[in-house]
């Protein structure tokens, strides 16, 4: 195995200002809100099918929607109370999606969940049982893509997984939820990594953390002495280090072939938050009903990291952080580079929401767009070594065949091109349009 | 002096003769045997190259017409029945009668009826906005107003009204080529059968949400209340996915459904104004 | 919520780079060169520079405002850069009306007819310069001698450039070793105390500008290094083969417009290729063409022609030379 000496990926990347306002704010549990809205599609794949009806009493941790197929996930109630309705709600996807509305009454948990604070480090379950547990308890990737973990852990028979990579990079500006989690729940996270290693039958795990989190690196390095096979790597700060393909390249110097999955390189990547969720599921029998969310923004009076019950509306988080500032112009779920803008504050939090960022009005409007001066800064910034200006221009002119031959589908949508463009051109907007059209065209071609 | 002139004339003539011979043989060699009727048919077509017939351009359509056994399914929406008839005569075939149609927008969500809830900041493109989120209003099905259809229309038949923020389709200019239908990411434009005096009755709403949600987003949304379905005597109205649809082929323009619609989502266009009954009585008394 | 939230696609933040900042960065990088030209050529340098800048910006304004009726974008600084570069490519004693005509060709013909900033295939300043060179050959090839700050504008004493001395000398059958005595010393050439266009004389000032451009990440090293490197390599081979009729690489690099061309003209964003591989090919093309024109062509200097010729190949390079994509060829071991 080849390890690289320089600890970052070779091509492209940018250095946006970090604004990690909340990196020293400990995680606090957010008070349970009066009512929650639990969306039925919080993961990639088919939306879950509700198994409760209006008027049903539910307990915290109870299954309220069942997975609808293999690539799907169970959803559990994050509170106890009464199902008030099953209706549609505008969620972080930007569209109306089905959701279960629950009015909170008390906080009664189902009995099978171990709510003690003791750390259990002995892994008793067999690999298949671990994967089954992840499926049953609705574990999905918490880095943002929300891919169901049991699918990712079930390595196809013809492929071999040789290494587990744990993504603690958190390369997006503002976000600190993974950073705080590694600091405060380091031991549990490492046990979670051990569990994942067992499920994947691998001996080695590499944890990649950017060097702007020295305290977390130190802490995990100290703890990892007690765990065989887990190595902690300090990486040079560069966005988008946390993108799956770039992280594999950084840590193992292997490139995921174009159009293929990371397993081609023998690596499986999981987020630190997912590792912690796996620990809680396997050792404590706790389904994925809570996650750490960073609520931040320059104009907020008390930005912080909160342990949030899934389905709590975004405004309950904003209230906890000191209330909505008057000049708020944009609310973003996720990081500022790849996150989605929210339409209102009533949107519920979901499994994939790692942070909420409030931008003042002055920072929420795009600048003027000028003509492309062909400065090639987008080419230099593209981590996939594509030509963003060309892809954007061709998409704008509806030359989709051209974009396909220029490999538009390799784009990871990291936004580095739009970020660097001195003319302020919305390159990624057009590239997304081209990419979705090309994917649609390819699908139609395959049907024929 | 004179010898120069003679030499020049001779050499240039020789050059011309050699070139002519080469050209002749090249033309022979690369001559493509093509049905001469294709040129005639193409000349008869309107040369709009709009793609409304389903072919890339008028030339391709002419080739298809000449090669076709029958004219079933072949129609030039721009030229209409007359052009098709003259081409059929040319080729010794019979043209089917196709109903002329016109594009109609199935949304009436003006800012007055459909309040804005967010502000979209990005490329002015319906497709991009549609891929991002449900739009500046709370209606996930309504018109986004960025004018992809305007850009797609090759006949200048569509423009965005600055007050309603909706596209307005000119009945006179529209040739029903279908370019706008394909361009709309929300499938809001329908080609409907043209009626006398360009009269139209249609449901100007495509919202598939439940009535309560739809009416909250837009005051003129179809809430699938079934009133129009009950009042229609000709079975022209169907309700599917929480919205009504009027079949232009069955509709007799009786206008009963328009009066019945509680949210005014059924539009009547190019009809003489209705005379309220009271007014009619007044007139009789006076007259 | 009384105020509506903005919704847009990611990314939600933008780097602080703007076209204007990049253009003014180039202007800042040109300041040492402008100072050097004022020191060596005096008032003429100031008058020529001011005339070129003012006429370029005014012509762009007039065209955008009255002919195209589009929003005026002279504040982006691109016309300013064109004006400065045009001025630095001229002798300091050139009549004003010629500068205005050159600017009209540069902005009006080479830039605006193609659609303005970002669309011109050829470097506007160089098109203007070459137009002037062909239209006013005597004015464009008689350079004032570097007489210092007190030099007047029109009445300057003229002197030949080192390149012209060599070209004439070779034609008259003199050997390089004899000619080397006639031209200024290497130190004078580095400082800029030689005859020539305003901007091309002082190597040291140009290199300061180059370092600034690299530091500010306005340009990458690829084009300048490959132009100078290929020129040096090509002329070295010839020099080693026959030092009697071919001048050495250091002379070729320091004389004429090689440094100005390599650092400021060839790297013009709009007319240079976009990925590193083609940048190097483009640079090498310029270097070798320059040497060929200088040694075997009828003009003593060939940088502007070389750059314009390579500009024509840029669209071709952008289409056919592609960077190696991530995950394209995988050698995983």
Short mmCIF file of N, CA and C in Angstrom, two decimals, chain C residues 255-330:
data_model
loop_
_atom_site.label_atom_id
_atom_site.label_comp_id
_atom_site.label_asym_id
_atom_site.label_seq_id
_atom_site.Cartn_x
_atom_site.Cartn_y
_atom_site.Cartn_z
N UNK C 255 17.11 41.28 -25.11
CA UNK C 255 16.86 42.32 -26.09
C UNK C 255 15.43 42.24 -26.59
N UNK C 256 14.96 43.36 -27.12
CA UNK C 256 13.64 43.38 -27.72
C UNK C 256 12.52 43.12 -26.72
N UNK C 257 11.39 42.67 -27.21
CA UNK C 257 10.20 42.59 -26.37
C UNK C 257 9.94 41.23 -25.77
N UNK C 258 10.96 40.37 -25.66
CA UNK C 258 10.69 39.01 -25.19
C UNK C 258 10.09 39.00 -23.79
N UNK C 259 10.73 39.74 -22.87
CA UNK C 259 10.22 39.68 -21.49
C UNK C 259 8.85 40.33 -21.39
N UNK C 260 8.69 41.49 -22.00
CA UNK C 260 7.37 42.14 -21.97
C UNK C 260 6.32 41.22 -22.59
N UNK C 261 6.68 40.62 -23.71
CA UNK C 261 5.74 39.73 -24.38
C UNK C 261 5.43 38.51 -23.55
N UNK C 262 6.46 37.88 -23.01
CA UNK C 262 6.26 36.63 -22.28
C UNK C 262 5.47 36.86 -21.00
N UNK C 263 5.75 37.96 -20.31
CA UNK C 263 5.13 38.17 -19.00
C UNK C 263 3.76 38.81 -19.12
N UNK C 264 3.63 39.81 -20.01
CA UNK C 264 2.38 40.56 -20.00
C UNK C 264 1.50 40.34 -21.23
N UNK C 265 2.10 40.08 -22.38
CA UNK C 265 1.27 39.99 -23.58
C UNK C 265 0.80 38.56 -23.83
N UNK C 266 1.70 37.60 -23.73
CA UNK C 266 1.31 36.22 -24.01
C UNK C 266 0.38 35.68 -22.94
N UNK C 267 0.46 36.23 -21.73
CA UNK C 267 -0.36 35.70 -20.63
C UNK C 267 -1.73 36.33 -20.58
N UNK C 268 -2.04 37.22 -21.52
CA UNK C 268 -3.39 37.81 -21.55
C UNK C 268 -4.42 36.68 -21.46
N UNK C 269 -5.30 36.79 -20.45
CA UNK C 269 -6.25 35.70 -20.18
C UNK C 269 -7.03 35.27 -21.41
N UNK C 270 -7.60 36.28 -22.08
CA UNK C 270 -8.59 35.98 -23.09
C UNK C 270 -7.97 35.23 -24.27
N UNK C 271 -6.72 35.58 -24.60
CA UNK C 271 -6.16 35.02 -25.83
C UNK C 271 -5.13 33.93 -25.58
N UNK C 272 -5.04 33.45 -24.35
CA UNK C 272 -4.09 32.37 -24.09
C UNK C 272 -4.86 31.10 -23.74
N UNK C 273 -4.24 29.94 -23.90
CA UNK C 273 -4.94 28.69 -23.62
C UNK C 273 -5.25 28.53 -22.14
N UNK C 274 -6.10 27.56 -21.82
CA UNK C 274 -6.62 27.50 -20.47
C UNK C 274 -6.10 26.38 -19.61
N UNK C 275 -5.50 25.35 -20.18
CA UNK C 275 -4.99 24.35 -19.26
C UNK C 275 -3.48 24.25 -19.38
N UNK C 276 -2.81 23.84 -18.30
CA UNK C 276 -1.35 23.93 -18.23
C UNK C 276 -0.63 23.28 -19.41
N UNK C 277 -1.13 22.14 -19.85
CA UNK C 277 -0.47 21.46 -20.96
C UNK C 277 -0.42 22.37 -22.19
N UNK C 278 -1.57 22.94 -22.56
CA UNK C 278 -1.57 23.77 -23.77
C UNK C 278 -0.83 25.08 -23.51
N UNK C 279 -0.83 25.55 -22.24
CA UNK C 279 -0.09 26.78 -21.95
C UNK C 279 1.39 26.59 -22.31
N UNK C 280 1.94 25.43 -21.96
CA UNK C 280 3.36 25.19 -22.23
C UNK C 280 3.60 25.08 -23.73
N UNK C 281 2.70 24.38 -24.42
CA UNK C 281 2.84 24.26 -25.87
C UNK C 281 2.79 25.64 -26.53
N UNK C 282 1.84 26.45 -26.08
CA UNK C 282 1.65 27.80 -26.60
C UNK C 282 2.91 28.64 -26.35
N UNK C 283 3.44 28.54 -25.14
CA UNK C 283 4.64 29.30 -24.79
C UNK C 283 5.82 28.89 -25.65
N UNK C 284 5.99 27.58 -25.84
CA UNK C 284 7.11 27.10 -26.65
C UNK C 284 6.94 27.58 -28.09
N UNK C 285 5.70 27.58 -28.58
CA UNK C 285 5.45 28.06 -29.94
C UNK C 285 5.89 29.50 -30.08
N UNK C 286 5.55 30.32 -29.09
CA UNK C 286 5.92 31.73 -29.16
C UNK C 286 7.44 31.88 -29.14
N UNK C 287 8.09 31.15 -28.26
CA UNK C 287 9.54 31.25 -28.13
C UNK C 287 10.23 30.90 -29.44
N UNK C 288 9.83 29.79 -30.03
CA UNK C 288 10.53 29.32 -31.23
C UNK C 288 10.21 30.22 -32.42
N UNK C 289 8.94 30.63 -32.54
CA UNK C 289 8.59 31.53 -33.65
C UNK C 289 9.34 32.84 -33.55
N UNK C 290 9.47 33.35 -32.32
CA UNK C 290 10.21 34.60 -32.12
C UNK C 290 11.63 34.45 -32.65
N UNK C 291 12.28 33.35 -32.26
CA UNK C 291 13.66 33.14 -32.69
C UNK C 291 13.73 33.03 -34.21
N UNK C 292 12.78 32.32 -34.80
CA UNK C 292 12.82 32.14 -36.26
C UNK C 292 12.66 33.48 -36.97
N UNK C 293 11.69 34.28 -36.48
CA UNK C 293 11.48 35.57 -37.15
C UNK C 293 12.71 36.46 -36.99
N UNK C 294 13.27 36.46 -35.79
CA UNK C 294 14.42 37.32 -35.54
C UNK C 294 15.61 36.92 -36.41
N UNK C 295 15.85 35.61 -36.52
CA UNK C 295 17.08 35.17 -37.16
C UNK C 295 16.93 35.10 -38.68
N UNK C 296 15.80 34.58 -39.13
CA UNK C 296 15.67 34.39 -40.58
C UNK C 296 14.64 35.31 -41.23
N UNK C 297 13.83 36.00 -40.45
CA UNK C 297 12.79 36.84 -41.04
C UNK C 297 13.34 38.19 -41.46
N UNK C 298 12.46 39.01 -42.05
CA UNK C 298 12.94 40.31 -42.52
C UNK C 298 12.83 41.37 -41.43
N UNK C 299 12.05 41.10 -40.38
CA UNK C 299 11.96 42.06 -39.28
C UNK C 299 13.02 41.73 -38.23
N UNK C 300 13.58 42.76 -37.59
CA UNK C 300 14.54 42.47 -36.53
C UNK C 300 13.87 41.84 -35.31
N UNK C 301 12.57 42.17 -35.07
CA UNK C 301 11.90 41.70 -33.85
C UNK C 301 10.67 40.90 -34.25
N UNK C 302 10.36 39.83 -33.50
CA UNK C 302 9.24 38.99 -33.91
C UNK C 302 8.29 38.57 -32.80
N UNK C 303 8.44 39.16 -31.60
CA UNK C 303 7.60 38.69 -30.48
C UNK C 303 6.12 38.92 -30.77
N UNK C 304 5.78 40.13 -31.26
CA UNK C 304 4.35 40.40 -31.46
C UNK C 304 3.75 39.49 -32.51
N UNK C 305 4.52 39.27 -33.59
CA UNK C 305 4.00 38.35 -34.62
C UNK C 305 3.85 36.94 -34.05
N UNK C 306 4.85 36.52 -33.29
CA UNK C 306 4.80 35.16 -32.75
C UNK C 306 3.59 34.98 -31.84
N UNK C 307 3.32 35.99 -31.00
CA UNK C 307 2.18 35.86 -30.09
C UNK C 307 0.88 35.85 -30.88
N UNK C 308 0.77 36.73 -31.88
CA UNK C 308 -0.47 36.77 -32.65
C UNK C 308 -0.68 35.46 -33.41
N UNK C 309 0.40 34.90 -33.95
CA UNK C 309 0.26 33.62 -34.67
C UNK C 309 -0.20 32.54 -33.71
N UNK C 310 0.41 32.50 -32.52
CA UNK C 310 0.00 31.46 -31.56
C UNK C 310 -1.40 31.71 -31.03
N UNK C 311 -1.83 32.97 -30.94
CA UNK C 311 -3.22 33.27 -30.54
C UNK C 311 -4.20 32.53 -31.44
N UNK C 312 -3.85 32.45 -32.72
CA UNK C 312 -4.76 31.80 -33.67
C UNK C 312 -4.92 30.32 -33.37
N UNK C 313 -3.90 29.73 -32.72
CA UNK C 313 -3.99 28.30 -32.43
C UNK C 313 -4.69 28.00 -31.11
N UNK C 314 -4.98 29.06 -30.34
CA UNK C 314 -5.53 28.82 -29.00
C UNK C 314 -6.86 28.08 -29.01
N UNK C 315 -7.82 28.48 -29.86
CA UNK C 315 -9.09 27.73 -29.85
C UNK C 315 -8.88 26.25 -30.17
N UNK C 316 -7.95 25.99 -31.09
CA UNK C 316 -7.65 24.62 -31.45
C UNK C 316 -7.10 23.85 -30.25
N UNK C 317 -6.17 24.51 -29.54
CA UNK C 317 -5.57 23.84 -28.36
C UNK C 317 -6.63 23.61 -27.29
N UNK C 318 -7.49 24.62 -27.08
CA UNK C 318 -8.52 24.46 -26.06
C UNK C 318 -9.46 23.31 -26.39
N UNK C 319 -9.65 23.05 -27.69
CA UNK C 319 -10.57 21.99 -28.07
C UNK C 319 -9.91 20.62 -28.00
N UNK C 320 -8.65 20.54 -28.41
CA UNK C 320 -8.07 19.20 -28.56
C UNK C 320 -7.11 18.78 -27.47
N UNK C 321 -6.57 19.73 -26.72
CA UNK C 321 -5.67 19.31 -25.64
C UNK C 321 -6.45 19.39 -24.33
N UNK C 322 -6.67 18.24 -23.74
CA UNK C 322 -7.51 18.19 -22.55
C UNK C 322 -6.68 17.81 -21.34
N UNK C 323 -7.00 18.37 -20.18
CA UNK C 323 -6.29 17.92 -18.98
C UNK C 323 -6.68 16.48 -18.68
N UNK C 324 -5.82 15.77 -17.97
CA UNK C 324 -6.16 14.41 -17.57
C UNK C 324 -7.15 14.48 -16.42
N UNK C 325 -8.32 13.92 -16.65
CA UNK C 325 -9.37 14.02 -15.62
C UNK C 325 -9.05 13.13 -14.43
N UNK C 326 -9.65 13.50 -13.32
CA UNK C 326 -9.55 12.67 -12.12
C UNK C 326 -10.23 11.33 -12.43
N UNK C 327 -9.51 10.25 -12.18
CA UNK C 327 -10.12 8.93 -12.38
C UNK C 327 -10.19 8.51 -13.83
N UNK C 328 -9.44 9.18 -14.71
CA UNK C 328 -9.51 8.83 -16.12
C UNK C 328 -8.70 7.56 -16.41
N UNK C 329 -7.41 7.63 -16.06
CA UNK C 329 -6.59 6.43 -16.18
C UNK C 329 -6.16 6.07 -14.78
N UNK C 330 -6.52 4.90 -14.37
CA UNK C 330 -6.25 4.57 -12.98
C UNK C 330 -5.17 3.52 -12.88
#
